[in-house]
PDB file of C-alpha atoms in Angstrom:
ATOM      1  CA  MET E   7    -119.539-174.079 -81.972  1.00 71.00           C
ATOM      2  CA  PHE E   8    -115.920-173.304 -82.401  1.00 76.00           C
ATOM      3  CA  THR E   9    -115.114-176.944 -82.518  1.00 84.00           C
ATOM      4  CA  SER E  10    -117.464-177.563 -85.482  1.00 85.00           C
ATOM      5  CA  LEU E  11    -116.229-174.443 -87.196  1.00 83.00           C
ATOM      6  CA  ARG E  12    -112.493-175.818 -86.555  1.00 85.00           C
ATOM      7  CA  SER E  13    -113.357-179.457 -87.905  1.00 88.00           C
ATOM      8  CA  SER E  14    -115.071-177.724 -91.054  1.00 88.00           C
ATOM      9  CA  VAL E  15    -112.119-175.680 -91.796  1.00 88.00           C
ATOM     10  CA  SER E  16    -109.827-178.798 -91.284  1.00 89.00           C
ATOM     11  CA  LEU E  17    -111.856-180.515 -93.832  1.00 91.00           C
ATOM     12  CA  LEU E  18    -111.776-177.757 -96.344  1.00 89.00           C
ATOM     13  CA  VAL E  19    -108.106-177.435 -96.003  1.00 89.00           C
ATOM     14  CA  GLY E  20    -107.608-181.170 -96.122  1.00 91.00           C
ATOM     15  CA  ARG E  21    -105.661-181.468 -92.732  1.00 91.00           C
ATOM     16  CA  SER E  22    -105.623-180.487 -88.880  1.00 89.00           C
ATOM     17  CA  LEU E  23    -105.048-177.170 -87.925  1.00 87.00           C
ATOM     18  CA  SER E  24    -101.963-176.266 -85.971  1.00 91.00           C
ATOM     19  CA  PRO E  25    -102.358-174.612 -82.590  1.00 90.00           C
ATOM     20  CA  ALA E  26    -101.101-171.246 -83.958  1.00 92.00           C
ATOM     21  CA  GLU E  27    -104.023-171.484 -86.884  1.00 90.00           C
ATOM     22  CA  SER E  28    -106.543-172.395 -84.418  1.00 88.00           C
ATOM     23  CA  ARG E  29    -105.678-169.304 -82.396  1.00 90.00           C
ATOM     24  CA  GLU E  30    -106.068-167.198 -85.571  1.00 90.00           C
ATOM     25  CA  LEU E  31    -109.224-168.827 -86.305  1.00 86.00           C
ATOM     26  CA  ALA E  32    -110.584-167.930 -82.657  1.00 87.00           C
ATOM     27  CA  LEU E  33    -109.220-164.279 -83.139  1.00 88.00           C
ATOM     28  CA  GLU E  34    -111.292-164.171 -86.275  1.00 86.00           C
ATOM     29  CA  VAL E  35    -114.342-165.636 -84.585  1.00 83.00           C
ATOM     30  CA  CYS E  36    -114.208-163.068 -81.691  1.00 85.00           C
ATOM     31  CA  ALA E  37    -113.819-160.244 -84.216  1.00 86.00           C
ATOM     32  CA  CYS E  38    -116.946-161.332 -86.075  1.00 83.00           C
ATOM     33  CA  GLN E  39    -118.892-162.286 -82.740  1.00 84.00           C
ATOM     34  CA  ALA E  40    -121.388-159.489 -82.612  1.00 88.00           C
ATOM     35  CA  PRO E  41    -122.718-160.022 -86.272  1.00 87.00           C
ATOM     36  CA  LEU E  42    -122.683-163.766 -85.971  1.00 81.00           C
ATOM     37  CA  LEU E  43    -124.686-163.508 -82.671  1.00 87.00           C
ATOM     38  CA  SER E  44    -127.203-161.286 -84.207  1.00 91.00           C
ATOM     39  CA  LEU E  45    -127.456-163.544 -87.249  1.00 90.00           C
ATOM     40  CA  TRP E  46    -128.176-166.613 -84.912  1.00 90.00           C
ATOM     41  CA  VAL E  47    -130.747-164.592 -82.997  1.00 92.00           C
ATOM     42  CA  ASP E  48    -132.698-163.272 -86.318  1.00 92.00           C
ATOM     43  CA  THR E  49    -132.539-167.049 -87.382  1.00 92.00           C
ATOM     44  CA  LEU E  50    -134.259-168.065 -84.161  1.00 91.00           C
ATOM     45  CA  HIS E  51    -136.828-165.482 -84.450  1.00 91.00           C
ATOM     46  CA  VAL E  52    -137.534-165.991 -88.147  1.00 90.00           C
ATOM     47  CA  SER E  53    -137.974-169.935 -87.558  1.00 90.00           C
ATOM     48  CA  ALA E  54    -139.951-169.306 -84.430  1.00 88.00           C
ATOM     49  CA  THR E  55    -142.340-166.996 -86.652  1.00 87.00           C
ATOM     50  CA  GLY E  56    -142.352-169.958 -89.318  1.00 83.00           C
ATOM     51  CA  ARG E  57    -143.254-172.558 -86.843  1.00 85.00           C
ATOM     52  CA  ARG E  58    -146.345-170.286 -85.414  1.00 85.00           C
ATOM     53  CA  ASN E  59    -147.295-169.541 -89.189  1.00 81.00           C
ATOM     54  CA  ALA E  60    -146.971-173.267 -90.400  1.00 82.00           C
ATOM     55  CA  GLY E  61    -150.143-174.494 -92.340  1.00 82.00           C
ATOM     56  CA  ARG E  62    -151.663-170.862 -92.676  1.00 81.00           C
ATOM     57  CA  LEU E  63    -150.753-170.107 -96.456  1.00 82.00           C
ATOM     58  CA  GLN E  64    -152.461-173.233 -97.895  1.00 86.00           C
ATOM     59  CA  PRO E  65    -155.819-172.671 -96.923  1.00 88.00           C
ATOM     60  CA  ALA E  66    -155.527-168.822 -97.773  1.00 88.00           C
ATOM     61  CA  TRP E  67    -154.222-169.988-101.292  1.00 90.00           C
ATOM     62  CA  ARG E  68    -157.279-172.325-101.564  1.00 92.00           C
ATOM     63  CA  ARG E  69    -159.664-169.692-100.676  1.00 93.00           C
ATOM     64  CA  GLU E  70    -158.323-167.133-103.100  1.00 94.00           C
ATOM     65  CA  GLN E  71    -158.218-169.779-105.879  1.00 94.00           C
ATOM     66  CA  ALA E  72    -161.977-170.377-104.986  1.00 95.00           C
ATOM     67  CA  GLU E  73    -163.031-166.926-104.958  1.00 95.00           C
ATOM     68  CA  ARG E  74    -161.050-166.588-108.617  1.00 91.00           C
ATOM     69  CA  GLU E  75    -163.096-169.452-109.818  1.00 91.00           C
ATOM     70  CA  VAL E  76    -166.551-167.788-108.830  1.00 92.00           C
ATOM     71  CA  ARG E  77    -165.545-164.457-110.209  1.00 88.00           C
ATOM     72  CA  ASN E  78    -164.500-166.188-113.561  1.00 83.00           C
ATOM     73  CA  ALA E  79    -167.777-168.052-113.358  1.00 85.00           C
ATOM     74  CA  GLU E  80    -169.789-164.914-113.148  1.00 84.00           C
ATOM     75  CA  LEU E  81    -167.799-163.144-115.848  1.00 79.00           C
ATOM     76  CA  ARG E  82    -168.551-166.155-118.228  1.00 76.00           C
ATOM     77  CA  SER E  83    -171.943-166.111-117.422  1.00 78.00           C
ATOM     78  CA  THR E  84    -172.398-162.396-118.292  1.00 75.00           C
ATOM     79  CA  GLY E  85    -170.180-162.695-121.171  1.00 68.00           C
ATOM     80  CA  ALA E  86    -168.062-159.864-119.935  1.00 67.00           C
ATOM     81  CA  LEU E  87    -165.135-162.213-120.072  1.00 64.00           C
ATOM     82  CA  PRO E  88    -164.860-163.451-123.820  1.00 58.00           C
ATOM     83  CA  ARG E  89    -161.662-165.322-123.822  1.00 62.00           C
ATOM     84  CA  TYR E  90    -163.491-167.618-121.550  1.00 50.00           C
ATOM     85  CA  GLU E  91    -166.290-168.421-123.916  1.00 54.00           C
ATOM     86  CA  PRO E  92    -167.049-171.892-124.464  1.00 58.00           C
ATOM     87  CA  GLY E  93    -166.691-173.374-127.895  1.00 59.00           C
ATOM     88  CA  ALA E  94    -164.405-174.139-130.718  1.00 55.00           C
ATOM     89  CA  ARG E  95    -161.713-171.407-131.576  1.00 57.00           C
ATOM     90  CA  VAL E  96    -161.297-170.436-135.173  1.00 59.00           C
ATOM     91  CA  ILE E  97    -158.029-169.674-136.293  1.00 59.00           C
ATOM     92  CA  VAL E  98    -158.227-167.030-139.400  1.00 58.00           C
ATOM     93  CA  ALA E  99    -155.268-167.031-141.966  1.00 58.00           C
ATOM     94  CA  ALA E 100    -153.873-163.517-142.259  1.00 56.00           C
ATOM     95  CA  GLU E 101    -154.126-163.639-145.961  1.00 53.00           C
ATOM     96  CA  GLU E 102    -158.072-163.761-145.701  1.00 54.00           C
ATOM     97  CA  HIS E 103    -157.975-160.214-144.096  1.00 56.00           C
ATOM     98  CA  CYS E 104    -155.318-158.636-146.100  1.00 58.00           C
ATOM     99  CA  SER E 105    -155.800-156.867-149.406  1.00 66.00           C
ATOM    100  CA  LEU E 106    -152.385-157.264-150.402  1.00 66.00           C
ATOM    101  CA  SER E 107    -150.772-160.462-151.746  1.00 74.00           C
ATOM    102  CA  ARG E 108    -147.505-161.804-150.479  1.00 78.00           C
ATOM    103  CA  GLU E 109    -145.768-160.068-153.400  1.00 81.00           C
ATOM    104  CA  GLY E 110    -147.312-156.783-152.608  1.00 79.00           C
ATOM    105  CA  LEU E 111    -146.504-157.098-149.106  1.00 79.00           C
ATOM    106  CA  ALA E 112    -142.755-157.592-149.687  1.00 83.00           C
ATOM    107  CA  ARG E 113    -143.043-154.696-152.047  1.00 84.00           C
ATOM    108  CA  LEU E 114    -144.234-152.647-149.317  1.00 82.00           C
ATOM    109  CA  ALA E 115    -141.756-153.841-146.795  1.00 83.00           C
ATOM    110  CA  ALA E 116    -139.011-153.007-149.325  1.00 83.00           C
ATOM    111  CA  ASN E 117    -140.542-149.366-149.807  1.00 81.00           C
ATOM    112  CA  ILE E 118    -140.684-149.141-145.979  1.00 82.00           C
ATOM    113  CA  ASN E 119    -136.996-150.071-145.459  1.00 79.00           C
ATOM    114  CA  VAL E 120    -135.758-147.934-148.213  1.00 78.00           C
ATOM    115  CA  ARG E 121    -137.804-144.958-146.643  1.00 76.00           C
ATOM    116  CA  LEU E 122    -136.438-145.754-143.032  1.00 75.00           C
ATOM    117  CA  ILE E 123    -132.736-145.913-144.154  1.00 74.00           C
ATOM    118  CA  ASP E 124    -133.188-142.766-146.111  1.00 67.00           C
ATOM    119  CA  ASP E 125    -134.697-140.924-143.210  1.00 65.00           C
ATOM    120  CA  TYR E 126    -132.400-142.259-140.405  1.00 62.00           C
ATOM    121  CA  ALA E 127    -128.877-142.917-142.461  1.00 58.00           C
ATOM    122  CA  PRO E 128    -128.330-139.967-144.454  1.00 54.00           C
ATOM    123  CA  SER E 129    -124.701-140.605-145.159  1.00 53.00           C
ATOM    124  CA  THR E 130    -125.857-143.981-146.686  1.00 50.00           C
ATOM    125  CA  ALA E 131    -128.583-142.876-148.634  1.00 46.00           C
ATOM    126  CA  THR E 132    -128.169-142.090-152.228  1.00 50.00           C
ATOM    127  CA  ALA E 133    -128.330-138.405-153.339  1.00 49.00           C
ATOM    128  CA  ALA E 134    -131.241-138.944-155.744  1.00 50.00           C
ATOM    129  CA  GLY E 135    -133.277-141.026-153.043  1.00 51.00           C
ATOM    130  CA  ALA E 136    -132.642-139.003-149.922  1.00 49.00           C
ATOM    131  CA  PRO E 137    -135.304-136.831-148.862  1.00 52.00           C
ATOM    132  CA  GLN E 138    -134.713-133.037-149.423  1.00 52.00           C
ATOM    133  CA  ARG E 139    -134.414-132.118-145.659  1.00 49.00           C
ATOM    134  CA  LEU E 140    -131.715-134.959-145.256  1.00 49.00           C
ATOM    135  CA  ARG E 141    -129.639-133.671-148.225  1.00 50.00           C
ATOM    136  CA  ALA E 142    -129.733-130.310-146.760  1.00 49.00           C
ATOM    137  CA  MET E 143    -128.509-131.667-143.272  1.00 47.00           C
ATOM    138  CA  ASP E 144    -125.785-133.893-145.066  1.00 52.00           C
ATOM    139  CA  ALA E 145    -124.636-130.748-146.945  1.00 50.00           C
ATOM    140  CA  VAL E 146    -124.362-128.661-143.976  1.00 46.00           C
ATOM    141  CA  SER E 147    -122.485-131.480-142.135  1.00 46.00           C
ATOM    142  CA  THR E 148    -119.736-131.863-144.863  1.00 50.00           C
ATOM    143  CA  ALA E 149    -119.323-128.067-145.228  1.00 50.00           C
ATOM    144  CA  THR E 150    -118.457-127.863-141.792  1.00 45.00           C
ATOM    145  CA  THR E 151    -115.818-130.593-141.585  1.00 45.00           C
TER     146      THR E 151
END
């Protein structure tokens, strides 16, 4: 293990390690020995568990998929799941269901924006257009400063 580590470090550094550097590397490895061995043992256990469980997930996934298909077929047949109803989908334009024209919607959006600005930004609202409670709050805040 140490030889492969030393050769890997040599490749990273781009030169062979001196005896002093090899000794330092050996001391570092000895200091990290317990966590490294623990990691190695854990890896062995996990890989053994993976080998024992190999091929078990795919049949379980197929079984779950078959159960979902049966459940969806039952829901479709009873009409309890309308998104699975067969037939052509109809896309309806928003203007057919809206009583306002595009210009009316634009006016409504502008009015809402003005009211939101007046309600949430009293310092930027005009004195005539600001609601009474906000004008009172603005007057109090300017009097205290």
